[in-house]
Coordinates of C-alpha atoms in Angstrom, one line a residue:
M9 CA 160.4 63.0 -179.4
S10 CA 163.9 62.1 -178.9
L11 CA 165.1 59.5 -176.6
P12 CA 166.2 60.0 -173.0
I13 CA 169.8 60.1 -172.4
L14 CA 172.2 57.9 -170.4
L15 CA 175.4 60.1 -169.8
T16 CA 178.8 58.6 -168.8
V17 CA 181.7 60.6 -167.7
D18 CA 185.3 59.2 -167.6
D19 CA 188.6 60.8 -168.3
D20 CA 190.1 57.4 -169.2
P21 CA 189.2 56.9 -173.0
A22 CA 189.4 53.2 -172.8
V23 CA 186.9 52.9 -169.8
S24 CA 184.7 55.5 -171.5
R25 CA 184.5 53.6 -174.8
S26 CA 184.0 50.4 -172.7
V27 CA 181.0 51.5 -170.6
A28 CA 179.3 53.4 -173.6
R29 CA 179.6 50.2 -175.6
D30 CA 178.0 48.1 -172.9
L31 CA 175.2 50.6 -172.5
R32 CA 174.4 50.8 -176.1
R33 CA 174.4 47.0 -176.3
R34 CA 171.6 46.7 -173.7
Y35 CA 169.9 50.0 -173.7
G36 CA 170.5 51.5 -177.3
Q37 CA 167.0 51.0 -178.7
D38 CA 165.4 52.9 -175.9
Y39 CA 168.1 55.4 -174.7
R40 CA 170.7 57.5 -176.4
V41 CA 174.1 57.1 -174.8
V42 CA 176.3 60.3 -174.4
R43 CA 179.9 60.1 -173.2
A44 CA 182.2 62.8 -172.0
G45 CA 185.9 62.9 -171.1
S46 CA 185.7 65.3 -168.1
G47 CA 183.3 66.8 -165.5
A48 CA 183.5 70.3 -167.3
D49 CA 182.7 68.6 -170.8
A50 CA 179.8 66.7 -169.3
L51 CA 178.4 69.9 -167.6
D52 CA 178.6 71.6 -171.0
A53 CA 176.8 68.7 -172.6
L54 CA 174.1 68.8 -169.8
R55 CA 173.5 72.5 -170.5
E56 CA 173.1 71.8 -174.1
I57 CA 170.6 69.0 -173.4
K58 CA 168.7 71.1 -171.2
L59 CA 168.3 73.8 -173.8
R60 CA 167.2 71.2 -176.3
G61 CA 164.5 70.2 -173.8
D62 CA 165.6 66.6 -173.8
A63 CA 165.6 64.3 -170.7
V64 CA 168.5 62.7 -168.9
A65 CA 167.5 59.4 -167.3
A66 CA 170.9 58.5 -165.6
I67 CA 174.5 59.7 -165.1
L68 CA 177.3 57.3 -164.5
A69 CA 180.4 59.4 -163.4
D70 CA 183.9 58.3 -162.6
Y71 CA 185.2 59.3 -159.1
R72 CA 188.9 60.0 -159.8
M73 CA 189.0 62.7 -162.5
P74 CA 191.4 65.6 -162.8
N75 CA 190.1 69.1 -162.0
M76 CA 186.7 67.9 -161.1
D77 CA 186.0 64.7 -159.2
G78 CA 182.8 62.7 -159.7
I79 CA 181.2 63.9 -156.5
T80 CA 181.7 67.6 -157.3
F81 CA 180.5 66.9 -160.9
L82 CA 177.4 65.2 -159.6
E83 CA 176.5 68.0 -157.2
Q84 CA 176.5 70.5 -160.2
A85 CA 174.6 68.1 -162.4
M86 CA 171.9 67.8 -160.0
D87 CA 171.1 71.5 -160.4
L88 CA 170.5 71.0 -164.0
F89 CA 168.7 67.6 -163.8
P90 CA 167.6 66.9 -160.3
H91 CA 165.5 63.8 -161.3
A92 CA 168.2 62.0 -163.2
R93 CA 169.4 59.0 -161.4
R94 CA 173.1 58.9 -160.4
A95 CA 175.8 56.2 -160.0
L96 CA 179.6 56.6 -159.1
L97 CA 182.2 54.5 -161.0
T98 CA 184.9 53.7 -158.5
A99 CA 188.0 51.6 -157.9
Y100 CA 187.9 49.3 -154.9
A101 CA 190.3 51.6 -153.0
D102 CA 187.7 54.3 -153.4
T103 CA 184.7 52.7 -151.8
D104 CA 185.0 55.3 -148.7
A105 CA 184.4 57.8 -151.4
A106 CA 181.3 56.1 -152.7
I107 CA 179.7 56.1 -149.1
Q108 CA 180.7 59.9 -148.9
A109 CA 178.8 60.4 -152.2
I110 CA 175.8 58.6 -151.0
N111 CA 175.6 61.1 -148.1
V112 CA 176.6 64.3 -149.9
V113 CA 174.7 64.1 -153.3
D114 CA 172.3 61.1 -152.7
V115 CA 174.0 58.7 -155.3
D116 CA 171.8 55.8 -156.1
H117 CA 174.5 53.2 -156.6
Y118 CA 178.3 52.8 -156.9
L119 CA 179.9 50.5 -159.5
L120 CA 183.4 49.0 -158.8
K121 CA 185.6 48.9 -162.1
P122 CA 185.9 46.5 -163.8
W123 CA 182.2 45.5 -164.1
D124 CA 182.7 42.4 -166.3
P125 CA 180.7 40.6 -166.8
P126 CA 178.2 43.5 -167.4
E127 CA 175.2 41.1 -167.3
E128 CA 175.9 40.5 -163.6
K129 CA 177.6 43.8 -162.4
L130 CA 176.5 46.6 -164.7
Y131 CA 173.1 46.1 -166.2
P132 CA 171.2 45.1 -162.9
V133 CA 172.5 48.6 -161.5
V134 CA 171.4 50.5 -164.5
D135 CA 168.1 48.6 -164.7
A136 CA 167.3 50.0 -161.2
L137 CA 168.4 53.5 -162.2
V138 CA 166.2 53.8 -165.3
E139 CA 163.3 52.1 -163.5
A140 CA 163.5 54.7 -160.6
W141 CA 163.7 57.3 -163.3
R142 CA 160.8 56.2 -165.2
V143 CA 158.6 56.2 -161.9
A144 CA 159.6 59.7 -161.1
G145 CA 159.9 61.0 -164.6
D146 CA 161.7 64.1 -165.6
R147 CA 158.6 66.4 -165.5
P148 CA 158.0 69.3 -163.0
V149 CA 156.8 68.1 -159.7
A150 CA 153.4 69.1 -158.7
E151 CA 153.7 70.4 -155.2
T152 CA 151.2 70.5 -152.4
K153 CA 151.2 73.7 -150.4
V154 CA 151.1 73.7 -146.6
V155 CA 150.6 76.7 -144.4
G156 CA 151.3 76.1 -140.8
H157 CA 152.9 77.5 -137.5
R158 CA 156.5 76.5 -137.0
W159 CA 155.9 75.3 -133.5
S160 CA 152.5 73.4 -133.9
Q161 CA 151.9 69.9 -133.4
P162 CA 149.0 69.6 -136.0
S163 CA 151.3 71.4 -138.6
Y164 CA 154.1 69.0 -137.8
Q165 CA 151.9 66.0 -138.2
V166 CA 150.7 67.3 -141.7
R167 CA 154.4 67.8 -142.8
D168 CA 155.4 64.5 -141.4
F169 CA 152.6 62.7 -143.1
L170 CA 153.4 64.1 -146.4
A171 CA 157.0 63.5 -146.1
R172 CA 156.6 59.9 -145.0
N173 CA 154.3 59.1 -147.9
S174 CA 156.9 60.8 -150.3
V175 CA 154.3 63.5 -151.3
P176 CA 156.1 66.6 -152.6
Y177 CA 155.1 69.6 -150.8
R178 CA 156.2 73.2 -150.2
W179 CA 156.0 74.7 -146.5
Y180 CA 155.0 78.3 -145.9
S181 CA 155.3 79.4 -142.4
A182 CA 152.3 81.5 -140.9
G183 CA 153.1 85.2 -140.7
E184 CA 155.2 85.3 -143.8
P185 CA 153.9 87.4 -146.5
E186 CA 153.6 84.6 -149.1
A187 CA 151.7 82.4 -146.5
Q188 CA 149.3 85.2 -146.0
R189 CA 148.7 85.6 -149.8
L190 CA 148.1 81.9 -149.9
L191 CA 145.6 81.9 -147.2
E192 CA 143.7 84.8 -148.9
A193 CA 143.6 83.0 -152.2
A194 CA 142.4 79.8 -150.5
D195 CA 139.7 82.0 -148.6
A196 CA 141.1 80.8 -145.3
T197 CA 142.2 82.4 -142.2
A198 CA 144.8 81.9 -139.4
A199 CA 142.1 80.1 -137.5
D200 CA 142.1 77.3 -140.2
I201 CA 145.8 76.6 -139.9
P202 CA 147.1 74.0 -140.9
V203 CA 145.9 74.7 -144.4
L204 CA 146.8 72.4 -147.3
V205 CA 146.3 73.3 -151.0
T206 CA 146.6 70.5 -153.5
P207 CA 148.0 71.0 -157.0
D208 CA 144.6 71.1 -158.4
G209 CA 143.5 73.8 -156.0
T210 CA 141.7 71.8 -153.5
V211 CA 141.7 73.5 -150.0
L212 CA 141.9 71.3 -146.8
R213 CA 141.6 73.2 -143.4
K214 CA 142.9 71.4 -140.3
P215 CA 142.9 68.1 -142.4
S216 CA 142.9 64.5 -141.0
G217 CA 145.5 61.9 -142.4
E218 CA 142.7 60.3 -144.4
E219 CA 141.5 63.5 -145.8
I220 CA 145.1 64.4 -146.9
A221 CA 145.6 61.0 -148.2
D222 CA 142.3 61.3 -150.4
A223 CA 143.3 64.8 -151.6
V224 CA 146.8 64.0 -152.7
G225 CA 145.9 60.7 -154.4
L226 CA 146.9 58.1 -152.0
S227 CA 144.7 54.9 -152.0
T228 CA 142.3 54.8 -148.8
R229 CA 139.5 52.6 -150.0
P230 CA 139.7 48.9 -150.8
A231 CA 138.8 47.9 -154.4
E232 CA 137.2 44.6 -153.1
A233 CA 135.2 43.4 -150.2
F234 CA 137.1 40.0 -149.9
Y235 CA 140.7 39.1 -150.3
D236 CA 142.8 36.1 -149.9
L237 CA 145.2 37.9 -147.6
V238 CA 144.9 41.1 -145.5
V239 CA 148.2 42.4 -144.0
V240 CA 147.7 44.9 -141.2
G241 CA 150.7 47.2 -140.9
G242 CA 153.2 48.6 -143.6
G243 CA 156.5 48.2 -141.9
P244 CA 159.3 45.8 -143.1
A245 CA 157.3 42.7 -142.1
G246 CA 154.0 44.0 -143.6
L247 CA 155.8 45.0 -146.8
G248 CA 157.6 41.6 -147.0
A249 CA 154.3 39.8 -146.6
A250 CA 152.6 41.9 -149.2
V251 CA 155.4 41.3 -151.8
Y252 CA 155.4 37.5 -151.2
G253 CA 151.6 37.2 -150.9
A254 CA 151.0 39.2 -154.2
S255 CA 153.9 37.5 -156.0
E256 CA 152.5 34.1 -155.3
G257 CA 149.2 34.8 -156.6
L258 CA 147.1 35.8 -153.5
R259 CA 144.8 38.7 -153.7
T260 CA 146.7 40.9 -151.2
V261 CA 145.7 44.2 -149.6
L262 CA 148.1 45.9 -147.3
V263 CA 146.5 48.3 -144.6
E264 CA 148.6 51.1 -143.0
R265 CA 147.4 53.6 -140.4
K266 CA 149.9 56.4 -141.4
A267 CA 152.7 55.7 -143.8
T268 CA 154.5 52.5 -145.2
G269 CA 157.9 51.9 -143.7
G270 CA 157.3 51.8 -139.9
Q271 CA 159.9 52.8 -137.7
A272 CA 162.4 51.5 -140.2
G273 CA 161.0 53.8 -142.7
Q274 CA 162.2 56.8 -140.6
S275 CA 165.9 55.7 -140.4
S276 CA 168.3 57.9 -142.1
R277 CA 170.7 55.0 -143.0
I278 CA 170.4 51.3 -142.5
E279 CA 174.0 49.7 -142.9
N280 CA 173.7 46.2 -141.8
Y281 CA 170.7 45.1 -144.1
L282 CA 171.7 42.2 -146.4
G283 CA 172.6 43.1 -150.0
F284 CA 173.2 47.0 -149.3
P285 CA 176.9 47.2 -148.6
D286 CA 176.7 51.0 -148.9
G287 CA 173.8 51.2 -146.7
V288 CA 170.1 52.3 -147.6
S289 CA 167.8 54.8 -146.1
G290 CA 164.6 53.7 -144.6
A291 CA 162.8 55.7 -147.1
Q292 CA 164.6 54.3 -150.0
L293 CA 164.0 50.7 -148.8
T294 CA 160.4 51.5 -148.1
D295 CA 159.7 53.0 -151.4
R296 CA 161.3 50.1 -153.3
A297 CA 159.4 47.5 -151.2
R298 CA 156.1 49.4 -151.9
R299 CA 156.6 49.6 -155.5
Q300 CA 157.6 46.1 -155.7
A301 CA 154.5 44.9 -153.8
Q302 CA 152.3 46.9 -156.2
K303 CA 154.1 45.7 -159.2
F304 CA 152.9 42.3 -158.2
G305 CA 149.3 43.6 -157.7
A306 CA 149.1 44.2 -154.0
E307 CA 146.8 47.0 -153.0
V308 CA 148.3 49.4 -150.6
L309 CA 145.6 51.4 -148.4
T310 CA 147.2 54.4 -146.4
A311 CA 145.5 56.3 -143.5
R312 CA 143.2 53.5 -142.4
D313 CA 143.0 52.8 -138.8
V314 CA 142.2 49.2 -138.0
V315 CA 140.1 48.8 -134.9
G316 CA 138.8 45.4 -135.0
L317 CA 139.5 41.8 -135.8
Q318 CA 136.8 38.8 -135.9
A319 CA 136.6 35.2 -137.2
R320 CA 133.4 34.6 -138.9
G321 CA 133.2 31.0 -139.9
S322 CA 136.1 30.6 -142.5
A323 CA 136.5 34.4 -143.0
R324 CA 138.7 36.7 -141.1
V325 CA 137.0 40.1 -140.9
I326 CA 139.0 43.5 -140.4
T327 CA 137.0 46.6 -139.0
F328 CA 138.2 50.0 -139.8
G329 CA 137.7 53.2 -137.6
D330 CA 134.6 54.4 -139.8
G331 CA 132.9 51.0 -139.2
T332 CA 133.5 49.6 -142.7
E333 CA 134.8 46.2 -143.1
I334 CA 136.9 44.0 -145.4
A335 CA 137.1 40.1 -145.1
S336 CA 139.7 37.5 -146.1
H337 CA 140.8 34.0 -146.0
A338 CA 143.8 34.9 -143.9
V339 CA 145.3 37.8 -142.0
V340 CA 149.0 38.9 -141.4
L341 CA 149.3 41.2 -138.3
A342 CA 152.4 43.2 -138.8
S343 CA 151.4 46.4 -137.0
G344 CA 154.7 46.8 -135.4
V345 CA 155.5 48.9 -132.3
S346 CA 155.8 52.5 -131.3
Y347 CA 158.2 54.4 -129.2
R348 CA 157.2 54.5 -125.6
A349 CA 156.3 57.8 -124.1
L350 CA 158.9 59.7 -122.2
E351 CA 157.8 60.2 -118.7
A352 CA 159.2 63.6 -117.8
E353 CA 157.4 66.7 -116.9
G354 CA 156.5 69.0 -119.8
V355 CA 157.4 66.5 -122.5
A356 CA 153.5 65.7 -123.4
E357 CA 152.9 69.6 -123.8
L358 CA 155.7 70.0 -125.9
T359 CA 155.3 67.0 -128.2
G360 CA 155.4 68.3 -131.9
R361 CA 156.7 71.7 -130.7
G362 CA 160.5 70.6 -130.2
V363 CA 159.8 67.2 -128.7
Y364 CA 159.5 64.4 -131.3
Y365 CA 159.3 60.6 -131.3
G366 CA 161.3 59.0 -134.0
S367 CA 163.7 60.8 -136.3
A368 CA 161.3 63.5 -137.7
S369 CA 163.6 64.2 -140.6
T370 CA 161.4 67.0 -141.7
E371 CA 162.9 68.9 -138.7
A372 CA 166.5 68.5 -139.9
P373 CA 166.9 71.8 -141.5
E374 CA 165.5 73.6 -138.4
C375 CA 168.4 72.0 -136.5
E376 CA 171.2 73.8 -138.2
N377 CA 173.7 75.3 -135.7
R378 CA 171.7 74.1 -132.7
H379 CA 172.3 71.6 -130.0
V380 CA 170.1 68.5 -130.4
Y381 CA 169.4 65.8 -127.8
I382 CA 168.5 62.2 -128.6
V383 CA 167.2 59.9 -125.8
G384 CA 167.9 56.2 -126.3
G385 CA 170.7 53.7 -126.8
A386 CA 169.5 51.4 -129.6
N387 CA 170.3 51.4 -133.3
S388 CA 167.5 53.8 -134.2
A389 CA 168.9 56.3 -131.8
G390 CA 172.4 55.9 -133.2
Q391 CA 171.3 56.3 -136.9
A392 CA 169.6 59.5 -135.8
A393 CA 172.5 60.9 -134.2
V394 CA 174.5 60.3 -137.3
F395 CA 172.0 61.9 -139.5
F396 CA 171.4 65.0 -137.2
S397 CA 175.2 65.6 -136.8
R398 CA 175.2 66.7 -140.3
Y399 CA 173.0 69.6 -139.5
A400 CA 173.2 70.3 -135.8
R401 CA 176.1 72.1 -133.9
D402 CA 176.2 69.4 -131.4
V403 CA 174.3 66.1 -130.9
T404 CA 174.0 64.5 -127.4
L405 CA 172.9 61.0 -126.9
V406 CA 171.2 60.6 -123.4
V407 CA 171.5 56.9 -122.3
R408 CA 170.1 55.5 -119.2
G409 CA 172.6 52.5 -119.1
E410 CA 176.2 52.5 -118.5
S411 CA 177.2 52.2 -122.2
L412 CA 176.0 51.7 -125.7
Q413 CA 177.5 48.3 -126.1
A414 CA 174.5 46.3 -124.7
S415 CA 172.0 47.7 -127.1
M416 CA 173.8 49.2 -130.4
S417 CA 175.6 47.5 -133.1
H418 CA 179.3 47.7 -133.0
Y419 CA 179.6 49.3 -136.5
L420 CA 177.3 52.1 -135.4
I421 CA 179.1 52.7 -132.2
E422 CA 182.4 53.2 -134.1
Q423 CA 180.6 55.6 -136.4
L424 CA 179.5 57.7 -133.7
E425 CA 183.0 57.7 -131.9
A426 CA 184.5 59.1 -135.1
I427 CA 182.0 62.1 -135.4
G428 CA 183.3 65.1 -133.6
N429 CA 180.0 66.8 -132.7
V430 CA 178.3 63.7 -131.3
H431 CA 178.5 63.3 -127.5
V432 CA 177.2 60.3 -125.3
R433 CA 176.0 60.9 -121.8
T434 CA 175.5 57.6 -119.9
H435 CA 173.8 57.1 -116.6
T436 CA 171.5 60.1 -117.6
T437 CA 167.8 60.6 -117.8
V438 CA 165.6 63.5 -118.9
T439 CA 163.4 64.7 -116.0
R440 CA 161.8 67.8 -117.4
A441 CA 161.2 69.7 -120.6
H442 CA 160.9 73.5 -120.5
G443 CA 159.4 76.0 -122.9
E444 CA 156.3 78.1 -123.5
E445 CA 155.5 78.0 -127.3
H446 CA 158.3 75.4 -128.0
L447 CA 161.1 73.4 -126.3
E448 CA 163.8 75.9 -124.9
Q449 CA 165.6 73.8 -122.0
L450 CA 166.0 70.3 -120.6
T451 CA 166.7 69.1 -117.2
L452 CA 169.0 66.2 -117.0
C453 CA 169.8 63.8 -114.1
D454 CA 173.0 61.8 -113.8
G455 CA 173.5 58.6 -112.0
R456 CA 174.5 60.4 -108.8
G457 CA 171.3 62.4 -108.6
H458 CA 172.8 65.7 -109.9
F459 CA 170.5 67.7 -111.9
E460 CA 171.5 70.0 -114.9
T461 CA 169.4 72.3 -117.0
V462 CA 170.7 72.7 -120.4
P463 CA 169.5 74.7 -123.5
A464 CA 167.8 72.7 -126.2
S465 CA 165.6 73.3 -129.2
H466 CA 165.0 69.6 -130.2
L467 CA 164.5 66.4 -128.3
F468 CA 164.1 63.3 -130.3
V469 CA 162.9 60.2 -128.4
F470 CA 163.8 56.6 -129.1
I471 CA 163.1 54.6 -126.1
G472 CA 161.5 51.1 -125.7
A473 CA 158.8 49.5 -127.8
A474 CA 155.1 49.5 -127.1
P475 CA 153.2 47.1 -129.5
R476 CA 150.2 48.4 -131.3
T477 CA 148.0 45.8 -130.1
D478 CA 145.2 47.6 -128.0
W479 CA 142.9 47.4 -130.7
L480 CA 143.0 43.6 -130.7
G481 CA 141.5 43.4 -127.0
D482 CA 141.0 39.7 -126.0
T483 CA 140.6 38.5 -129.6
V484 CA 144.0 37.0 -129.6
V485 CA 146.4 35.7 -126.9
R486 CA 148.9 38.4 -126.0
D487 CA 151.7 38.3 -123.4
E488 CA 152.0 40.5 -120.3
H489 CA 153.6 43.4 -122.4
G490 CA 150.9 43.3 -125.1
F491 CA 152.9 41.5 -127.9
V492 CA 151.1 38.7 -129.5
R493 CA 151.9 35.1 -128.8
T494 CA 152.2 32.6 -131.8
G495 CA 153.1 28.9 -132.4
P496 CA 154.8 27.0 -129.5
D497 CA 154.4 30.0 -127.2
L498 CA 150.7 29.5 -127.2
L499 CA 151.0 26.0 -125.9
V500 CA 150.8 25.7 -122.0
D501 CA 152.0 22.2 -120.8
G502 CA 151.4 20.9 -124.3
R503 CA 147.9 22.0 -124.4
R504 CA 146.5 24.2 -127.1
P505 CA 145.1 27.7 -126.3
P506 CA 141.4 27.8 -125.1
G507 CA 138.9 27.8 -128.1
W508 CA 141.5 26.7 -130.6
P509 CA 139.2 24.7 -132.9
L510 CA 141.7 22.6 -135.1
E511 CA 143.2 19.1 -134.4
R512 CA 146.7 20.4 -135.1
D513 CA 148.9 22.8 -133.1
P514 CA 149.2 26.4 -134.2
Y515 CA 151.9 26.9 -136.9
H516 CA 155.1 28.8 -135.9
L517 CA 153.8 32.3 -136.7
E518 CA 150.1 31.6 -136.1
S519 CA 148.1 33.4 -133.6
S520 CA 145.4 31.8 -131.1
I521 CA 143.0 32.3 -134.1
P522 CA 143.6 30.0 -137.0
G523 CA 144.6 31.8 -140.1
V524 CA 145.7 34.8 -138.4
F525 CA 149.5 35.1 -138.5
V526 CA 151.9 37.5 -136.9
A527 CA 155.3 38.9 -138.2
G528 CA 157.8 41.5 -137.2
D529 CA 158.1 43.4 -133.9
V530 CA 154.5 43.1 -132.9
R531 CA 155.1 39.2 -132.2
S532 CA 156.1 38.0 -128.7
Q533 CA 159.8 37.0 -128.5
S534 CA 160.5 38.5 -132.0
V535 CA 164.1 39.9 -132.9
K536 CA 163.9 43.6 -133.4
R537 CA 165.8 43.7 -136.5
V538 CA 164.8 44.8 -140.1
A539 CA 166.1 41.7 -141.7
S540 CA 164.2 39.3 -139.4
A541 CA 161.0 41.3 -139.9
V542 CA 161.1 41.0 -143.6
G543 CA 161.9 37.2 -143.2
E544 CA 159.0 36.7 -141.0
G545 CA 156.7 38.5 -143.4
A546 CA 157.8 36.1 -146.2
M547 CA 157.5 33.0 -143.9
A548 CA 154.1 34.0 -142.8
V549 CA 152.9 33.9 -146.4
T550 CA 154.4 30.3 -146.7
L551 CA 152.3 29.4 -143.6
V552 CA 149.2 31.1 -145.2
H553 CA 149.5 28.8 -148.2
R554 CA 149.8 25.8 -145.7
Y555 CA 146.8 27.0 -143.8
L556 CA 144.8 27.3 -147.1
E557 CA 145.7 24.0 -148.5
A558 CA 144.8 22.2 -145.2
R559 CA 141.2 23.7 -144.9

């Protein structure tokens, strides 16, 4: 079988020879390096490769080429080899073009020329490209089929679960001929919708998240009964704890109730995260972190709802919704937060039918040429506005406060100001959602008490943060808002919390139960940023080691 191909495209012969030479030096034993002098020549080469049945692992294309620039070329190359990873070669002056390429053709990386020394500036990028290609492969993607109603909360929940867990699926809207044929083949009826059919032919009717996870191959059951570390929650803090725990030799299992990534995983573009100058989507960051944790040996359990935590001697026991348990030496609580419910008439009835919490990226194609409303003034709302502006005719941010400056990063405010179809309405609240089968209108109230009813098909809500801690009850000390207190916040007049059994004070991220640590948004007084959540996840593992060594 022939070697997979690394294709380079550059109209400058010297640069073309240079990049091909550097690639052959590092990857020549495992990949065949092919170079082309123009976009047209490269497309001809790709067509020939396709006919021969060979695989293309990665494409490196120069941005500035006559007749066909790198972005245009990559758009067409994606039609031939959609699984090939893509990088753009740019001069420093063209970094704006690189950012555009990320949005237009989902470029994985951009490389600044010159890339000397290649060991520092070229090979790490290509390593990441070929590793991502090896994971996805260049084989046909087996799709799960979903038959559902367009305006149905259960159908939306199935699609959202699959999308957030990176499970390829094809959507069939009930009523269409192909959907009806699929229902007949599955021996199902409209009363069974949503219906899910896996690539191996398994049929699920009105499935739960755990049933879907089992059917599509996600891990839902722990391999062991006892671990060194259990991480509850798969957001940035939980993933950070899982990566550091597993990499440092702890038998680690991460438990997530829905999908890894948390709220950050739904972000269309995070642009202020250290080390990603061109930005990274929440899904990309989540996927990399999950693969990194699993590479080090961490287990990741999906669709498992944690309902209890107990200290039994030196063991810390986690109870699942089905009554089963796992135990460990230590626990990191990183269950994060959820968006608060929008208290407006009609919203609850229309949730999942035009009203959504979070970015709900699966709805983006349905927003084309429509007017979309987003409630919230923090970064998550701003990132959603940027994302949906590429689909919707108009996007309106509804903000209760007097401006965005108090709650949104400056870079994001500047981006929004530069997008022509994004509008901001301050001193405004949503008071009612109207619609029968789906959202049709919203009633808005401004700061002067004036009401206005506007047409709207989609409303995305990003307001406040409610910690996911109800399941803890009185097990650990929480503040008045439900966030878990840790470390110095547990001390009252220098006294340790009631029932604290040790002769030392709680460590910085330690809860009122020794050996149970807290990281990320769920922690009282935490900084609500992705970078700080990841940092706390890593710090929690350092404190876990300290706790285990001192026992």
